[in-house]
Coordinates of C-alpha atoms in Angstrom, one line a residue:
M1 CA 98.1 123.3 298.1
R2 CA 94.5 124.2 298.9
D3 CA 92.2 124.5 296.0
V4 CA 91.6 128.2 295.1
R5 CA 87.9 127.7 295.1
T6 CA 88.0 126.8 298.9
Y7 CA 90.7 129.3 299.8
N8 CA 89.7 131.6 302.6
R9 CA 89.6 135.1 301.1
W10 CA 90.5 136.7 304.4
L11 CA 94.0 135.1 304.2
V12 CA 94.5 137.3 301.1
V13 CA 93.7 140.3 303.3
A14 CA 96.1 139.1 305.9
G15 CA 98.8 138.8 303.3
A16 CA 97.9 142.2 301.9
L17 CA 98.4 143.8 305.4
I18 CA 101.7 142.1 306.0
V19 CA 103.0 143.4 302.6
Q20 CA 101.6 146.9 302.9
V21 CA 102.8 147.6 306.5
S22 CA 106.4 147.0 305.3
L23 CA 105.9 149.1 302.1
G24 CA 104.4 151.9 304.0
A25 CA 107.7 152.7 305.7
V26 CA 108.3 154.9 302.6
Y27 CA 106.5 157.6 304.6
I28 CA 109.2 157.8 307.3
W29 CA 111.7 159.7 305.2
S30 CA 111.4 162.8 307.3
V31 CA 112.9 161.0 310.2
F32 CA 116.2 160.6 308.2
Q33 CA 116.3 164.2 307.0
T34 CA 117.9 166.0 309.9
P35 CA 120.5 163.3 310.7
L36 CA 121.5 163.2 307.0
L37 CA 121.9 167.0 306.9
G38 CA 124.1 166.7 310.0
I39 CA 126.4 164.2 308.2
F40 CA 126.3 166.0 304.9
P41 CA 126.1 169.8 305.8
G42 CA 126.6 170.7 302.2
W43 CA 123.3 169.3 301.1
S44 CA 120.5 171.8 300.6
E45 CA 116.9 171.4 301.7
A46 CA 116.0 170.5 298.1
Q47 CA 118.8 167.9 297.9
V48 CA 117.9 166.1 301.0
T49 CA 114.2 166.0 299.8
L50 CA 115.2 164.5 296.5
P51 CA 115.2 160.8 297.5
A52 CA 111.7 161.3 299.0
Q53 CA 110.5 162.7 295.7
I54 CA 112.2 160.1 293.5
V55 CA 111.0 157.1 295.6
I56 CA 107.4 158.1 295.2
A57 CA 107.7 158.8 291.5
T58 CA 109.5 155.5 290.8
F59 CA 107.0 153.7 293.0
A60 CA 104.1 155.0 291.0
L61 CA 105.7 154.1 287.6
A62 CA 106.6 150.7 288.9
V63 CA 102.9 150.1 289.8
I64 CA 102.0 150.2 286.0
F65 CA 104.6 147.5 285.2
G66 CA 103.8 145.5 288.3
G67 CA 100.1 145.7 287.6
Q68 CA 100.5 144.6 284.0
V69 CA 102.7 141.6 285.0
Q70 CA 100.5 140.5 287.9
D71 CA 97.3 140.7 285.7
R72 CA 99.0 138.0 283.5
L73 CA 101.1 136.0 285.9
G74 CA 99.3 136.4 289.3
P75 CA 100.2 138.4 292.4
R76 CA 102.4 135.9 294.4
G77 CA 105.5 135.9 292.2
V78 CA 105.4 139.6 291.4
G79 CA 105.0 140.5 295.1
T80 CA 107.9 138.3 296.0
I81 CA 110.2 139.9 293.5
G82 CA 109.1 143.3 294.7
G83 CA 110.1 142.4 298.3
V84 CA 113.5 141.2 297.2
V85 CA 114.2 144.4 295.1
L86 CA 113.0 146.7 298.0
G87 CA 115.1 145.0 300.6
T88 CA 118.2 145.0 298.3
G89 CA 117.7 148.7 297.6
L90 CA 117.7 149.6 301.3
I91 CA 120.6 147.3 302.2
L92 CA 122.7 149.0 299.5
A93 CA 121.6 152.4 300.8
G94 CA 123.3 151.4 304.0
M95 CA 126.6 151.9 302.1
T96 CA 126.0 155.6 301.5
G97 CA 128.4 156.7 304.2
N98 CA 131.3 155.2 302.2
F99 CA 131.0 157.9 299.6
S100 CA 131.9 161.6 299.3
E101 CA 129.1 164.2 299.9
E102 CA 128.4 164.6 296.2
V103 CA 128.5 161.0 295.3
A104 CA 126.5 159.9 298.4
L105 CA 123.4 161.8 297.2
Y106 CA 123.4 160.0 293.8
W107 CA 124.0 156.6 295.5
L108 CA 121.2 157.2 298.0
V109 CA 118.8 158.2 295.1
G110 CA 119.8 155.1 293.1
T111 CA 119.5 152.6 295.9
Y112 CA 116.8 153.9 298.3
A113 CA 114.7 155.8 295.8
V114 CA 115.0 154.0 292.5
L115 CA 115.6 150.4 293.5
G116 CA 113.4 150.8 296.6
G117 CA 110.7 152.5 294.6
I118 CA 110.7 149.7 292.0
G119 CA 110.3 147.1 294.7
I120 CA 107.5 149.0 296.4
G121 CA 105.6 149.6 293.2
M122 CA 105.8 145.9 292.1
A123 CA 104.6 144.7 295.5
Y124 CA 102.1 147.4 296.2
V125 CA 99.7 146.7 293.3
C126 CA 99.4 143.0 294.0
P127 CA 97.3 143.2 297.3
I128 CA 95.0 145.8 295.8
A129 CA 94.3 144.0 292.5
T130 CA 93.8 140.7 294.3
C131 CA 91.5 142.0 297.1
V132 CA 89.1 143.8 294.7
K133 CA 88.6 140.5 292.9
W134 CA 87.9 138.5 296.0
F135 CA 85.5 141.1 297.5
P136 CA 83.1 142.5 294.9
D137 CA 80.6 142.8 297.7
R138 CA 82.7 145.2 299.8
R139 CA 84.9 146.9 297.3
G140 CA 85.2 150.3 299.1
L141 CA 85.9 148.7 302.5
I142 CA 88.3 146.1 301.2
T143 CA 90.4 148.5 299.1
G144 CA 90.6 150.6 302.3
L145 CA 91.8 147.6 304.3
A146 CA 94.2 146.5 301.5
V147 CA 96.0 149.8 301.6
A148 CA 95.6 150.5 305.3
G149 CA 98.8 148.8 306.2
F150 CA 100.7 151.0 303.8
G151 CA 99.5 154.0 305.8
A152 CA 100.2 152.3 309.2
G153 CA 103.7 151.3 308.4
A154 CA 105.2 154.5 309.5
F155 CA 103.6 154.1 312.9
F156 CA 105.8 151.1 313.7
F157 CA 108.9 152.0 311.7
A158 CA 109.3 155.8 312.4
P159 CA 110.0 155.2 316.1
L160 CA 112.2 152.2 315.2
A161 CA 114.2 154.3 312.8
R162 CA 114.6 157.2 315.2
A163 CA 115.8 154.9 318.0
L164 CA 118.2 153.0 315.8
I165 CA 119.7 156.2 314.4
T166 CA 120.4 157.8 317.8
G167 CA 120.3 154.8 320.1
G168 CA 118.0 154.5 323.0
S169 CA 114.6 152.9 323.6
Y170 CA 111.9 152.1 321.1
Q171 CA 109.1 154.5 322.1
L172 CA 105.4 154.6 321.3
F173 CA 103.4 157.5 322.7
G174 CA 106.4 158.5 324.9
I175 CA 106.5 155.0 326.5
G176 CA 109.9 153.2 326.2
L177 CA 109.2 149.6 325.3
F178 CA 112.7 148.1 324.8
P179 CA 116.3 149.4 324.3
L180 CA 118.0 149.5 320.9
P181 CA 121.7 149.9 320.0
Q182 CA 122.8 152.9 318.0
A183 CA 123.1 151.8 314.4
G184 CA 123.4 155.3 312.9
V185 CA 121.6 156.5 309.8
F186 CA 123.2 154.1 307.4
G187 CA 123.0 151.1 309.7
T188 CA 119.3 151.8 310.0
F189 CA 118.8 151.6 306.3
T190 CA 120.4 148.1 306.4
V191 CA 118.3 146.9 309.3
L192 CA 115.1 148.1 307.7
G193 CA 116.1 146.5 304.3
C194 CA 116.4 143.1 306.0
I195 CA 113.1 143.5 307.7
F196 CA 111.2 144.5 304.6
L197 CA 112.7 141.8 302.4
V198 CA 111.6 139.0 304.8
A199 CA 108.2 140.5 305.6
V200 CA 107.1 141.3 302.0
V201 CA 108.2 137.9 300.7
L202 CA 106.3 136.1 303.4
G203 CA 103.2 138.2 303.0
A204 CA 103.2 137.7 299.2
Q205 CA 102.9 133.9 299.7
L206 CA 99.3 134.4 300.9
L207 CA 98.2 136.3 297.7
R208 CA 96.4 134.4 294.9
N209 CA 93.6 135.3 292.5
P210 CA 90.1 133.9 292.8
P211 CA 88.7 131.6 290.0
A212 CA 87.1 133.2 287.0
G213 CA 83.6 134.3 287.7
Y214 CA 84.1 134.1 291.5
C215 CA 81.1 135.3 293.6
P216 CA 81.2 135.3 297.4
P217 CA 78.8 132.7 299.0
G218 CA 75.4 134.2 299.8
W219 CA 76.0 137.4 297.8
T220 CA 74.0 138.1 294.6
P221 CA 75.3 140.8 292.3
P222 CA 72.9 143.7 292.0
A223 CA 70.8 143.5 288.8
P224 CA 71.7 146.1 286.3
A225 CA 69.3 148.7 285.3
A226 CA 67.2 148.1 282.1
G227 CA 69.4 148.2 279.1
A228 CA 72.6 148.6 281.1
V229 CA 75.7 146.5 280.7
H230 CA 78.8 145.8 282.6
A231 CA 81.9 146.9 280.7
E232 CA 85.5 146.1 281.0
F233 CA 87.8 148.9 279.7
S234 CA 91.2 148.2 278.3
P235 CA 93.9 150.6 279.3
R236 CA 93.7 152.4 275.9
E237 CA 89.9 152.7 276.1
M238 CA 90.1 154.0 279.7
L239 CA 92.6 156.7 278.6
R240 CA 90.2 158.0 276.0
T241 CA 87.5 158.8 278.6
P242 CA 87.2 162.3 280.0
V243 CA 86.5 161.0 283.5
F244 CA 89.9 159.3 283.7
W245 CA 91.6 162.7 283.4
V246 CA 89.3 164.3 285.9
L247 CA 90.1 161.6 288.3
W248 CA 93.8 161.9 287.5
V249 CA 93.9 165.6 288.1
T250 CA 92.0 165.4 291.4
Y251 CA 94.2 162.5 292.5
L252 CA 97.3 164.6 291.8
A253 CA 95.9 167.4 293.9
G254 CA 95.2 165.2 296.9
S255 CA 98.5 163.5 296.6
T256 CA 100.5 166.7 296.3
A257 CA 98.8 168.2 299.4
G258 CA 99.0 165.1 301.5
L259 CA 102.6 164.2 300.7
M260 CA 103.7 167.8 301.2
I261 CA 102.9 167.3 304.9
I262 CA 103.6 163.6 305.4
M263 CA 107.1 163.6 303.9
K264 CA 108.0 166.8 305.8
A265 CA 106.1 166.2 309.1
A266 CA 109.3 165.8 311.3
P267 CA 111.2 168.9 310.1
I268 CA 108.0 171.0 310.2
W269 CA 107.5 170.3 313.8
Q270 CA 111.2 170.7 314.6
S271 CA 111.0 174.2 313.0
F272 CA 107.9 175.1 314.9
S273 CA 109.4 173.9 318.2
L274 CA 113.0 175.1 317.9
A275 CA 112.0 178.6 316.7
T276 CA 111.0 179.5 320.3
V277 CA 114.1 178.0 322.1
A278 CA 116.0 180.6 324.2
E279 CA 119.2 178.6 325.0
I280 CA 121.6 178.3 322.1
P281 CA 123.1 175.8 321.2
V282 CA 120.1 173.6 322.0
H283 CA 121.1 171.0 324.6
H284 CA 121.4 167.5 323.4
E285 CA 118.6 166.2 325.7
H286 CA 116.3 168.9 324.5
F287 CA 117.0 168.2 320.9
V288 CA 116.4 164.5 321.4
A289 CA 113.1 165.3 323.0
V290 CA 112.1 167.5 320.0
S291 CA 113.2 164.8 317.6
S292 CA 111.3 162.1 319.5
A293 CA 108.2 164.2 319.4
A294 CA 108.7 164.8 315.6
A295 CA 109.1 161.0 315.1
M296 CA 106.0 160.4 317.2
A297 CA 104.1 162.9 315.0
V298 CA 105.1 160.8 311.9
A299 CA 103.9 157.7 313.7
V300 CA 100.5 159.2 314.8
L301 CA 99.7 160.6 311.4
A302 CA 100.4 157.1 310.0
I303 CA 97.7 155.7 312.2
F304 CA 95.2 158.3 310.9
N305 CA 96.5 157.6 307.3
A306 CA 95.7 154.0 307.8
A307 CA 92.3 154.7 309.5
G308 CA 91.3 157.0 306.7
R309 CA 91.7 154.3 304.1
I310 CA 89.2 152.1 306.0
L311 CA 86.9 154.8 307.2
W312 CA 86.4 156.7 304.0
G313 CA 86.3 153.5 302.0
R314 CA 83.4 152.3 304.1
V315 CA 81.7 155.7 304.0
S316 CA 81.9 155.7 300.2
D317 CA 80.2 152.4 300.0
T318 CA 77.2 153.9 301.6
F319 CA 77.1 157.6 300.5
G320 CA 78.9 157.3 297.1
R321 CA 82.4 157.9 296.0
E322 CA 82.0 161.3 294.5
R323 CA 80.3 162.9 297.6
T324 CA 82.8 161.3 299.9
L325 CA 85.7 162.6 297.8
M326 CA 84.4 166.1 297.8
L327 CA 84.0 166.1 301.6
M328 CA 87.6 164.9 302.0
F329 CA 89.0 167.6 299.7
I330 CA 87.2 170.4 301.5
L331 CA 88.3 169.1 305.0
C332 CA 91.9 168.7 303.9
G333 CA 92.0 172.2 302.2
L334 CA 90.6 174.0 305.3
L335 CA 93.1 172.2 307.6
L336 CA 96.0 173.1 305.4
L337 CA 95.0 176.8 305.4
G338 CA 95.0 176.8 309.2
L339 CA 98.0 174.5 309.8
D340 CA 100.6 177.3 310.3
S341 CA 98.7 178.6 313.3
M342 CA 98.8 175.1 315.0
R343 CA 102.1 175.5 316.7
T344 CA 101.5 173.8 320.0
Y345 CA 102.2 170.0 319.9
P346 CA 98.6 168.8 320.5
L347 CA 97.2 171.2 317.8
Y348 CA 100.0 170.2 315.4
L349 CA 99.2 166.5 315.9
L350 CA 95.5 167.2 315.4
G351 CA 96.1 169.1 312.2
V352 CA 98.6 166.7 310.5
S353 CA 96.6 163.7 311.6
M354 CA 93.4 164.9 310.1
I355 CA 95.2 165.8 306.8
A356 CA 96.6 162.2 306.9
L357 CA 93.1 160.9 307.5
C358 CA 92.0 162.6 304.3
F359 CA 95.1 161.5 302.4
G360 CA 94.5 157.9 303.4
G361 CA 91.0 158.2 302.0
Y362 CA 92.3 159.2 298.6
L363 CA 94.4 156.0 298.5
A364 CA 91.2 153.9 299.2
L365 CA 88.7 155.7 297.0
Y366 CA 90.7 155.9 293.7
P367 CA 91.3 152.2 293.3
A368 CA 87.6 151.6 294.1
M369 CA 86.6 154.2 291.6
A370 CA 88.9 152.6 289.0
A371 CA 87.2 149.3 289.5
D372 CA 83.7 150.9 289.5
Y373 CA 84.2 152.8 286.3
F374 CA 86.5 150.7 284.3
G375 CA 86.0 147.1 285.5
T376 CA 88.3 144.6 287.3
R377 CA 89.7 142.6 284.3
N378 CA 92.5 145.0 283.8
I379 CA 92.5 146.6 287.2
G380 CA 96.2 146.1 287.8
V381 CA 97.4 148.2 284.8
N382 CA 94.4 150.5 284.8
Y383 CA 94.9 151.5 288.4
G384 CA 98.6 151.7 287.7
L385 CA 98.0 154.4 285.1
L386 CA 95.7 156.3 287.4
F387 CA 98.3 155.9 290.2
T388 CA 100.8 157.9 288.2
A389 CA 98.9 160.9 289.6
Y390 CA 100.2 159.9 293.0
G391 CA 103.7 159.6 291.6
A392 CA 103.5 163.1 290.2
G393 CA 102.2 164.3 293.5
G394 CA 105.2 162.6 295.2
L395 CA 107.5 164.8 293.0
L396 CA 105.4 167.9 293.4
G397 CA 104.4 167.9 297.1
P398 CA 107.8 167.6 298.8
H399 CA 109.3 169.9 296.1
L400 CA 106.7 172.6 296.9
A401 CA 107.3 172.2 300.7
A402 CA 111.0 172.6 300.1
S403 CA 111.0 175.4 297.4
L404 CA 108.2 177.5 299.1
M405 CA 109.8 177.2 302.5
H406 CA 111.3 180.5 303.6
D407 CA 114.7 180.3 305.4
A408 CA 114.2 181.5 309.0
G409 CA 117.9 181.2 309.9
G410 CA 120.0 178.5 311.4
I411 CA 120.1 177.3 315.0
E412 CA 122.9 175.3 316.6
Y413 CA 122.2 172.0 318.5
Q414 CA 124.2 169.4 320.3
V415 CA 124.3 165.8 319.2
R416 CA 126.2 162.8 320.6
D417 CA 128.3 160.7 318.1
A418 CA 129.0 157.0 318.3
T419 CA 131.8 157.7 320.8
D420 CA 129.4 159.6 323.1
T421 CA 131.1 162.9 322.4
L422 CA 129.0 166.0 322.1
A423 CA 129.3 167.8 318.7
T424 CA 127.6 171.0 317.5
Q425 CA 125.5 170.9 314.3
L426 CA 123.2 173.4 312.6
F427 CA 119.5 173.0 312.1
Q428 CA 117.9 175.2 309.4
L429 CA 114.6 176.7 310.6
G430 CA 111.9 176.9 308.0
E431 CA 108.7 178.8 307.5
Y432 CA 106.1 176.8 305.5
H433 CA 103.2 179.1 305.5
T434 CA 103.2 179.7 301.7
A435 CA 103.4 175.9 301.1
F436 CA 100.4 175.3 303.3
L437 CA 98.4 178.0 301.5
V438 CA 99.2 176.6 298.1
G439 CA 98.2 173.0 299.3
G440 CA 94.9 174.3 300.8
V441 CA 93.9 176.1 297.6
I442 CA 94.8 173.0 295.5
C443 CA 92.5 170.8 297.6
L444 CA 89.6 173.3 297.5
A445 CA 89.9 173.5 293.7
A446 CA 89.9 169.7 293.5
A447 CA 86.7 169.6 295.6
A448 CA 85.0 171.8 292.9
L449 CA 86.4 169.6 290.1
T450 CA 84.8 166.4 291.6
L451 CA 81.5 167.8 290.4
A452 CA 82.6 166.9 286.9
V453 CA 83.1 163.2 287.7
R454 CA 80.6 161.2 285.6
M455 CA 80.3 157.4 284.9
P456 CA 81.8 156.8 281.4
H457 CA 80.1 155.3 278.5
A458 CA 81.1 151.7 277.8
P459 CA 83.8 151.3 275.1
L460 CA 82.9 150.2 271.6
A461 CA 82.2 146.5 271.6
D462 CA 84.1 143.9 269.7
P463 CA 81.9 143.2 266.6
A464 CA 82.9 139.5 266.7
R465 CA 81.3 139.3 270.2
C466 CA 78.5 141.8 270.3
G467 CA 77.5 142.3 266.7
G468 CA 79.1 145.7 266.5
M469 CA 76.5 147.4 268.8
R470 CA 77.6 150.2 271.0
P471 CA 76.5 149.4 274.6
T472 CA 74.4 151.9 276.5
M473 CA 75.5 153.7 279.7
I474 CA 77.0 151.5 282.4
Q475 CA 75.0 151.2 285.6
H476 CA 76.4 153.7 288.2
V477 CA 78.0 151.6 290.9
G478 CA 79.6 154.4 292.9
Q479 CA 76.5 155.2 294.9
G480 CA 76.3 152.4 297.3
S481 CA 76.1 149.5 294.9
E482 CA 78.9 147.3 293.5
T483 CA 79.5 145.2 290.5
A484 CA 80.7 141.6 290.5

């Protein structure tokens, strides 16, 4: 084994990207929604949304546990376990079709959402916590890179899932790349589970912590201001600071608004598109084209989601976290307020992609701010606690989209089953205007709340180490400077 002191830190980034691309497939749930409703017509909009809500909430809670364990034991083993649990959950989800309509929902929640969410959470925190320790000189950029794969995962896996469910070619930007057999909804869960298990386990092998006191060659930590100290907050100390709760509330707002769109992107476009169809029932080929466009929207917004993590992370290194955060909230809020009028495909793609760009920025800035404000010694569990805001947003965002949706009536469409026989199913059109309005207002309120973000005072020192003195204000590292 190579000595950790000579280990190439960019291998950690490579491992992080491999892991995160697989975990990011959590964002493709909307591709499964319409096929599941076709198989289980008794499910309501709220019921078919439930696995998407539970997987995000479970994921966020598992980050706390995973962060605490990896802070003590290291990232490689924890990431490996996460990959195994995630893959197992999706493989078991492939058995959902063996159950009755009522039992199937509980089985899908227990396997895809709970087991899958636990696996995602355990594996997700490892690349982030590891990368911020290896890159104190580029914290904003590197946290963006570390989570960029998570945003980009849907770009690759949404078209794959769509093609496996219905059969046909794997398409990117409308170009058929290679044919795939029809695996159906449940077979697609199984295939994805196998892929994720292998990829996450392999990527985790590249993760390892730097030696204590690591400093990148050629980089000198900025000198603190006169009288300033660098402080490491324990989780309990962090929870006592007002700034943690301001960050938590704004993170909740951004996650709620972003996940409202990301987890519903496919059915939103299907509703926009099918509302104007004249021929009923919608012909099979036309419905496949609409579904392909919806899956492509999920894939495209995934690219912007990933790009936002890198772009806004880099911007925040230069212009400061707080100002960058405010800009993202304002942009996201305005886009949500105008999204209902973007009913042509190019405009819809533009709207949801820019919202995803901002959402990706939240996932890059908040871990960087957690490291800036509360130190890196306990970054795994500290960011895990802050990340519960994302989990709460995962429950709230899709729920708002479903509960605030107005039923615009059903429309029949044709679909081919495994025997190539045409069957008629019902698609429930939805109007999401109220949900968009609520999301926009939440983002604009969060933009105003970022004005209250202030660097916290250092916690009370241990008298055995520091003579019982209370340190002065920590140096502000969010405005273009970083701590070691």
